[in-house]
Amino acid sequence: MTASTRETQIVADPDVPLVRITREFDAPPSKVFRAHTDPDLLVQWLGPRGLEMRIDHYDCRPGGSYRYVHSDANGEYGFRGCFHEVRPDELIVQTFTFEGVPDGVALEKLVLEDLGDGRTRLTVTSLVDSFADRDAFLASGMETGVVQGYERLDEVLAR
Amino acid sequence: MAADPLSRVFSALADPTRRDIVARLAVGDATVGELAAPYDVTVQAVSKHLRVLEDAGLVSRSREAQRRPVHLEAEVFDLMTKWIERYRRQAEERYRRLDDVLRSMPEEDPPPQGGNPS
C-alpha cells in the first residue's frame, strides 16, 4: 500500500443529471484497463461485498455486450448493457441497465489517463435522463441509515 | 417545477447568483437589501432568487418584525453531503478491491494481440 493512492472523488453535477467519479491507481493504464475487461479479474472487485457475483457474458469490444448477476439470500439482481466504443488502455463507452428497472439506462464513459510512473487516473462519468433517475441511482444499494436520511431530507424540504 | 425535493435543490443551486447568495448566507443571516447590495440587479430580482431557494428548502425567512432576515438551512446541505458521501464510500470500497487485484496481476503484460495499435 503506497501513500500516493488518492481517495475516490465524486461530483453530482447541478446542471446535468450526471455523476462523475475520479480515482487514481498505482498501476499503469494497461493493467487498469485489463482489470475492467477480463471477466476473471472483474469479478474480483466489481461485486459488492456480501453478494455473489456471476458473469453471464462480458464481451468488451465495440458492439459487444455484457450481463452479470448479483445474488444474495433475497434473490438475484441482473445488470446488462452494451459496449459502444472500446480503446485499449484509454476509453470504454458503455450503457448500464438494472434489469429491475429496464426503462432506465445510464450512459457511462470510462477514461484512463496515464499519469506516468506507473500511475493511472480513472474518470467514470454516468449520465442518466433525469435528475430523479440520477438521485435514485445515487441512493441505490444504500443502507437503511441513508434511506432514513433521505426521508429526513424530505421532511426538512417539505417544511 | 420538478416534484421531487432533491431535484429542486440541485436545480436551485444550478444558478451562479443563487450559489453566491447561499455562500454569503453561510457566513450569517442577511436581509434581502443586504443580499442585493453587491449585485447590479434589483431587489425584486434577488427576491425572486430567494423564492427559488426557499421553495427548495435551502433558506427560510424569519418573521422578525421589519428586518425579516434570510437564514440558510444548513441541515439540508448536511443531509445532501451525507447522502453523496455514502455513495462515494461504496465506490471507494470497490476501488480498494481493484487496488488489490492490480497488485496481484503479473508485472509483465501478456504479448499484445495481433493488430493492437500502440
Short mmCIF file of C-alpha atoms in Angstrom, two decimals:
data_model
loop_
_atom_site.label_atom_id
_atom_site.label_comp_id
_atom_site.label_asym_id
_atom_site.label_seq_id
_atom_site.Cartn_x
_atom_site.Cartn_y
_atom_site.Cartn_z
CA MET A 1 0.00 0.00 0.00
CA THR A 2 1.51 3.30 -1.05
CA ALA A 3 0.59 6.66 0.40
CA SER A 4 0.18 8.14 -3.06
CA THR A 5 -3.17 6.47 -3.76
CA ARG A 6 -5.81 9.17 -3.73
CA GLU A 7 -9.27 8.62 -2.34
CA THR A 8 -12.27 8.41 -4.63
CA GLN A 9 -13.80 11.75 -5.53
CA ILE A 10 -17.38 12.15 -6.62
CA VAL A 11 -19.25 15.06 -8.17
CA ALA A 12 -23.01 15.25 -8.70
CA ASP A 13 -23.40 17.94 -11.34
CA PRO A 14 -26.11 20.55 -10.55
CA ASP A 15 -26.82 21.37 -14.23
CA VAL A 16 -26.84 17.94 -15.88
CA PRO A 17 -28.09 14.64 -14.36
CA LEU A 18 -24.69 13.01 -14.16
CA VAL A 19 -22.32 11.63 -11.58
CA ARG A 20 -18.57 11.78 -12.08
CA ILE A 21 -16.22 9.55 -10.09
CA THR A 22 -12.46 10.08 -10.15
CA ARG A 23 -9.85 7.76 -8.67
CA GLU A 24 -6.10 7.26 -9.12
CA PHE A 25 -4.38 3.86 -9.16
CA ASP A 26 -0.80 2.73 -8.59
CA ALA A 27 -0.78 0.73 -11.81
CA PRO A 28 -0.27 1.58 -15.48
CA PRO A 29 -3.30 2.13 -17.75
CA SER A 30 -2.78 -1.28 -19.40
CA LYS A 31 -3.38 -3.07 -16.09
CA VAL A 32 -6.34 -0.94 -15.04
CA PHE A 33 -7.85 -1.49 -18.49
CA ARG A 34 -7.35 -5.26 -18.25
CA ALA A 35 -8.97 -5.33 -14.78
CA HIS A 36 -12.03 -3.74 -16.45
CA THR A 37 -12.20 -6.08 -19.44
CA ASP A 38 -11.10 -9.53 -18.20
CA PRO A 39 -14.13 -11.17 -16.54
CA ASP A 40 -11.89 -13.26 -14.25
CA LEU A 41 -10.36 -10.07 -12.84
CA LEU A 42 -13.57 -8.02 -12.92
CA VAL A 43 -15.44 -10.48 -10.75
CA GLN A 44 -12.82 -9.99 -8.02
CA TRP A 45 -13.61 -6.30 -7.45
CA LEU A 46 -16.84 -5.17 -9.09
CA GLY A 47 -19.33 -7.12 -6.98
CA PRO A 48 -20.44 -5.51 -3.72
CA ARG A 49 -19.20 -7.20 -0.59
CA GLY A 50 -21.56 -9.83 0.79
CA LEU A 51 -23.10 -10.54 -2.61
CA GLU A 52 -22.29 -13.34 -5.01
CA MET A 53 -21.38 -12.07 -8.48
CA ARG A 54 -21.81 -14.25 -11.55
CA ILE A 55 -20.81 -13.06 -15.01
CA ASP A 56 -23.19 -14.30 -17.69
CA HIS A 57 -21.10 -12.88 -20.53
CA TYR A 58 -18.66 -9.99 -20.87
CA ASP A 59 -17.63 -9.17 -24.39
CA CYS A 60 -15.74 -5.88 -24.02
CA ARG A 61 -15.26 -4.68 -27.60
CA PRO A 62 -17.10 -2.10 -29.77
CA GLY A 63 -20.56 -3.55 -30.38
CA GLY A 64 -20.17 -6.19 -27.66
CA SER A 65 -22.45 -6.65 -24.66
CA TYR A 66 -22.36 -7.83 -21.08
CA ARG A 67 -24.62 -9.24 -18.41
CA TYR A 68 -23.86 -10.11 -14.81
CA VAL A 69 -25.93 -11.13 -11.81
CA HIS A 70 -25.53 -10.26 -8.14
CA SER A 71 -27.32 -12.60 -5.77
CA ASP A 72 -27.98 -12.78 -2.05
CA ALA A 73 -30.44 -14.57 0.23
CA ASN A 74 -33.27 -12.38 -1.09
CA GLY A 75 -32.80 -13.08 -4.77
CA GLU A 76 -30.95 -12.16 -7.94
CA TYR A 77 -30.26 -8.75 -9.45
CA GLY A 78 -29.27 -8.67 -13.12
CA PHE A 79 -27.34 -5.89 -14.85
CA ARG A 80 -26.61 -5.57 -18.53
CA GLY A 81 -25.52 -3.19 -21.24
CA CYS A 82 -23.62 -2.73 -24.50
CA PHE A 83 -20.11 -1.57 -25.25
CA HIS A 84 -20.15 1.22 -27.80
CA GLU A 85 -16.51 2.19 -28.01
CA VAL A 86 -13.53 0.41 -26.50
CA ARG A 87 -9.98 1.67 -26.99
CA PRO A 88 -7.32 -0.36 -25.13
CA ASP A 89 -5.74 1.49 -22.20
CA GLU A 90 -7.74 4.67 -22.96
CA LEU A 91 -11.51 4.53 -23.12
CA ILE A 92 -14.66 2.46 -22.60
CA VAL A 93 -18.10 3.84 -23.54
CA GLN A 94 -20.94 1.60 -22.41
CA THR A 95 -24.57 1.53 -21.35
CA PHE A 96 -25.73 0.22 -17.96
CA THR A 97 -29.18 -1.04 -17.03
CA PHE A 98 -30.51 -2.66 -13.85
CA GLU A 99 -32.92 -5.28 -15.13
CA GLY A 100 -35.31 -4.46 -12.28
CA VAL A 101 -35.81 -1.03 -13.87
CA PRO A 102 -35.49 -1.89 -17.57
CA ASP A 103 -36.60 1.54 -18.85
CA GLY A 104 -33.78 3.31 -17.04
CA VAL A 105 -30.38 3.35 -18.69
CA ALA A 106 -27.14 5.12 -17.87
CA LEU A 107 -24.56 6.10 -20.47
CA GLU A 108 -21.12 5.53 -18.95
CA LYS A 109 -17.79 6.84 -20.15
CA LEU A 110 -14.62 5.49 -18.54
CA VAL A 111 -11.46 7.42 -19.34
CA LEU A 112 -7.96 6.23 -18.37
CA GLU A 113 -5.24 8.87 -18.10
CA ASP A 114 -1.59 7.87 -17.93
CA LEU A 115 -0.05 9.85 -15.05
CA GLY A 116 3.43 8.42 -15.64
CA ASP A 117 5.49 6.46 -13.07
CA GLY A 118 3.10 3.53 -13.46
CA ARG A 119 0.10 5.51 -12.29
CA THR A 120 -3.35 5.99 -13.81
CA ARG A 121 -6.28 8.32 -13.23
CA LEU A 122 -9.69 6.76 -13.90
CA THR A 123 -12.68 9.05 -14.53
CA VAL A 124 -16.13 7.46 -14.78
CA THR A 125 -18.99 9.68 -15.93
CA SER A 126 -22.54 8.25 -15.68
CA LEU A 127 -25.29 10.19 -17.41
CA VAL A 128 -28.99 9.42 -16.97
CA ASP A 129 -32.07 11.12 -18.43
CA SER A 130 -33.48 12.90 -15.38
CA PHE A 131 -32.41 14.24 -12.00
CA ALA A 132 -34.91 11.88 -10.37
CA ASP A 133 -33.16 8.90 -12.04
CA ARG A 134 -29.75 10.24 -11.09
CA ASP A 135 -30.76 10.70 -7.48
CA ALA A 136 -32.31 7.21 -7.37
CA PHE A 137 -29.04 5.91 -8.83
CA LEU A 138 -27.06 7.65 -6.09
CA ALA A 139 -29.43 6.31 -3.46
CA SER A 140 -29.46 2.73 -4.80
CA GLY A 141 -27.99 -0.04 -2.72
CA MET A 142 -27.67 2.15 0.30
CA GLU A 143 -28.23 1.10 3.83
CA THR A 144 -31.23 1.91 5.93
CA GLY A 145 -29.47 4.84 7.53
CA VAL A 146 -29.24 6.62 4.23
CA VAL A 147 -32.82 5.87 3.28
CA GLN A 148 -33.83 7.33 6.62
CA GLY A 149 -31.55 10.28 5.94
CA TYR A 150 -33.34 10.83 2.64
CA GLU A 151 -36.70 10.63 4.39
CA ARG A 152 -35.47 13.22 6.88
CA LEU A 153 -34.37 15.35 3.95
CA ASP A 154 -37.88 15.04 2.51
CA GLU A 155 -39.24 16.26 5.84
CA VAL A 156 -36.85 19.19 6.01
CA LEU A 157 -37.67 20.16 2.44
CA ALA A 158 -41.40 19.79 2.99
CA ARG A 159 -41.43 22.45 5.70
CA MET B 1 -41.02 22.59 -11.47
CA ALA B 2 -39.75 19.10 -10.75
CA ALA B 3 -41.70 17.39 -7.99
CA ASP B 4 -39.02 15.57 -6.06
CA PRO B 5 -37.14 17.54 -3.40
CA LEU B 6 -33.58 16.72 -4.35
CA SER B 7 -34.14 17.79 -7.95
CA ARG B 8 -35.42 21.10 -6.59
CA VAL B 9 -32.28 21.50 -4.51
CA PHE B 10 -29.97 20.70 -7.40
CA SER B 11 -31.80 22.94 -9.85
CA ALA B 12 -31.96 25.77 -7.29
CA LEU B 13 -28.17 25.55 -6.98
CA ALA B 14 -27.65 25.42 -10.75
CA ASP B 15 -27.74 29.24 -10.90
CA PRO B 16 -24.46 31.04 -10.07
CA THR B 17 -26.17 34.02 -8.38
CA ARG B 18 -28.11 31.66 -6.11
CA ARG B 19 -24.93 29.74 -5.29
CA ASP B 20 -23.30 33.05 -4.38
CA ILE B 21 -26.26 34.02 -2.17
CA VAL B 22 -26.01 30.64 -0.40
CA ALA B 23 -22.27 31.12 0.11
CA ARG B 24 -22.86 34.52 1.71
CA LEU B 25 -25.66 33.21 3.91
CA ALA B 26 -23.28 30.51 5.15
CA VAL B 27 -21.41 33.32 6.92
CA GLY B 28 -24.55 34.66 8.59
CA ASP B 29 -28.17 35.73 8.16
CA ALA B 30 -28.82 38.77 5.94
CA THR B 31 -31.74 40.88 4.76
CA VAL B 32 -32.86 41.00 1.14
CA GLY B 33 -31.43 44.52 0.86
CA GLU B 34 -28.05 43.40 2.21
CA LEU B 35 -28.03 40.45 -0.16
CA ALA B 36 -28.94 42.63 -3.16
CA ALA B 37 -26.28 45.31 -2.43
CA PRO B 38 -23.28 43.73 -4.24
CA TYR B 39 -25.27 42.87 -7.37
CA ASP B 40 -26.15 45.08 -10.29
CA VAL B 41 -29.75 43.87 -10.12
CA THR B 42 -32.97 44.99 -8.46
CA VAL B 43 -34.10 43.89 -5.02
CA GLN B 44 -37.03 42.25 -6.84
CA ALA B 45 -34.64 40.08 -8.87
CA VAL B 46 -32.87 38.96 -5.68
CA SER B 47 -36.25 38.28 -4.05
CA LYS B 48 -37.06 36.02 -6.99
CA HIS B 49 -33.84 34.06 -6.48
CA LEU B 50 -34.62 33.80 -2.76
CA ARG B 51 -38.08 32.44 -3.57
CA VAL B 52 -36.47 29.59 -5.58
CA LEU B 53 -34.06 28.84 -2.71
CA GLU B 54 -36.96 28.96 -0.24
CA ASP B 55 -39.07 26.57 -2.37
CA ALA B 56 -36.14 24.15 -2.41
CA GLY B 57 -35.96 24.33 1.42
CA LEU B 58 -32.47 25.79 1.33
CA VAL B 59 -33.30 29.08 3.05
CA SER B 60 -36.03 30.40 5.33
CA ARG B 61 -37.29 33.89 6.21
CA SER B 62 -37.94 34.72 9.82
CA ARG B 63 -40.97 36.73 10.80
CA GLU B 64 -38.81 39.03 12.90
CA ALA B 65 -40.55 42.44 12.56
CA GLN B 66 -39.37 44.58 9.63
CA ARG B 67 -35.98 43.04 9.07
CA ARG B 68 -37.07 39.53 8.05
CA PRO B 69 -33.52 38.19 7.69
CA VAL B 70 -32.86 35.25 5.38
CA HIS B 71 -31.47 32.15 7.07
CA LEU B 72 -29.59 29.25 5.48
CA GLU B 73 -30.99 25.80 6.34
CA ALA B 74 -27.58 24.17 6.72
CA GLU B 75 -29.21 20.89 7.75
CA VAL B 76 -30.32 20.33 4.15
CA PHE B 77 -26.72 20.56 2.97
CA ASP B 78 -25.56 18.17 5.68
CA LEU B 79 -28.05 15.56 4.53
CA MET B 80 -27.15 16.02 0.87
CA THR B 81 -23.48 15.71 1.69
CA LYS B 82 -24.01 12.57 3.78
CA TRP B 83 -26.08 11.03 1.02
CA ILE B 84 -23.40 11.55 -1.61
CA GLU B 85 -20.63 10.62 0.85
CA ARG B 86 -22.20 7.20 1.37
CA TYR B 87 -22.18 6.57 -2.37
CA ARG B 88 -18.60 7.79 -2.56
CA ARG B 89 -17.58 5.38 0.17
CA GLN B 90 -19.16 2.48 -1.75
CA ALA B 91 -17.16 3.42 -4.83
CA GLU B 92 -14.01 3.75 -2.71
CA GLU B 93 -14.51 0.24 -1.28
CA ARG B 94 -14.92 -1.12 -4.81
CA TYR B 95 -11.75 0.61 -5.97
CA ARG B 96 -9.77 -0.66 -2.98
CA ARG B 97 -10.67 -4.15 -4.14
CA LEU B 98 -9.47 -3.09 -7.60
CA ASP B 99 -6.19 -1.91 -5.98
CA ASP B 100 -5.74 -5.44 -4.60
CA VAL B 101 -6.49 -7.00 -7.99
CA LEU B 102 -4.00 -4.67 -9.70
CA ARG B 103 -1.31 -5.61 -7.16
CA SER B 104 -1.93 -9.31 -7.72
CA MET B 105 -1.59 -9.03 -11.50
CA PRO B 106 1.74 -10.12 -13.01
CA GLU B 107 4.18 -7.29 -13.71
CA GLU B 108 4.58 -8.10 -17.37
CA ASP B 109 1.68 -7.55 -19.73
CA PRO B 110 0.81 -10.50 -21.93
CA PRO B 111 2.10 -10.19 -25.51
CA PRO B 112 -0.12 -7.75 -27.41
CA GLN B 113 -2.76 -9.33 -29.58
CA GLY B 114 -2.45 -9.02 -33.36
CA GLY B 115 -3.47 -5.67 -34.79
CA ASN B 116 -3.39 -3.91 -31.45
CA PRO B 117 -2.02 -0.40 -32.11
CA SER B 118 0.15 1.29 -29.56
#
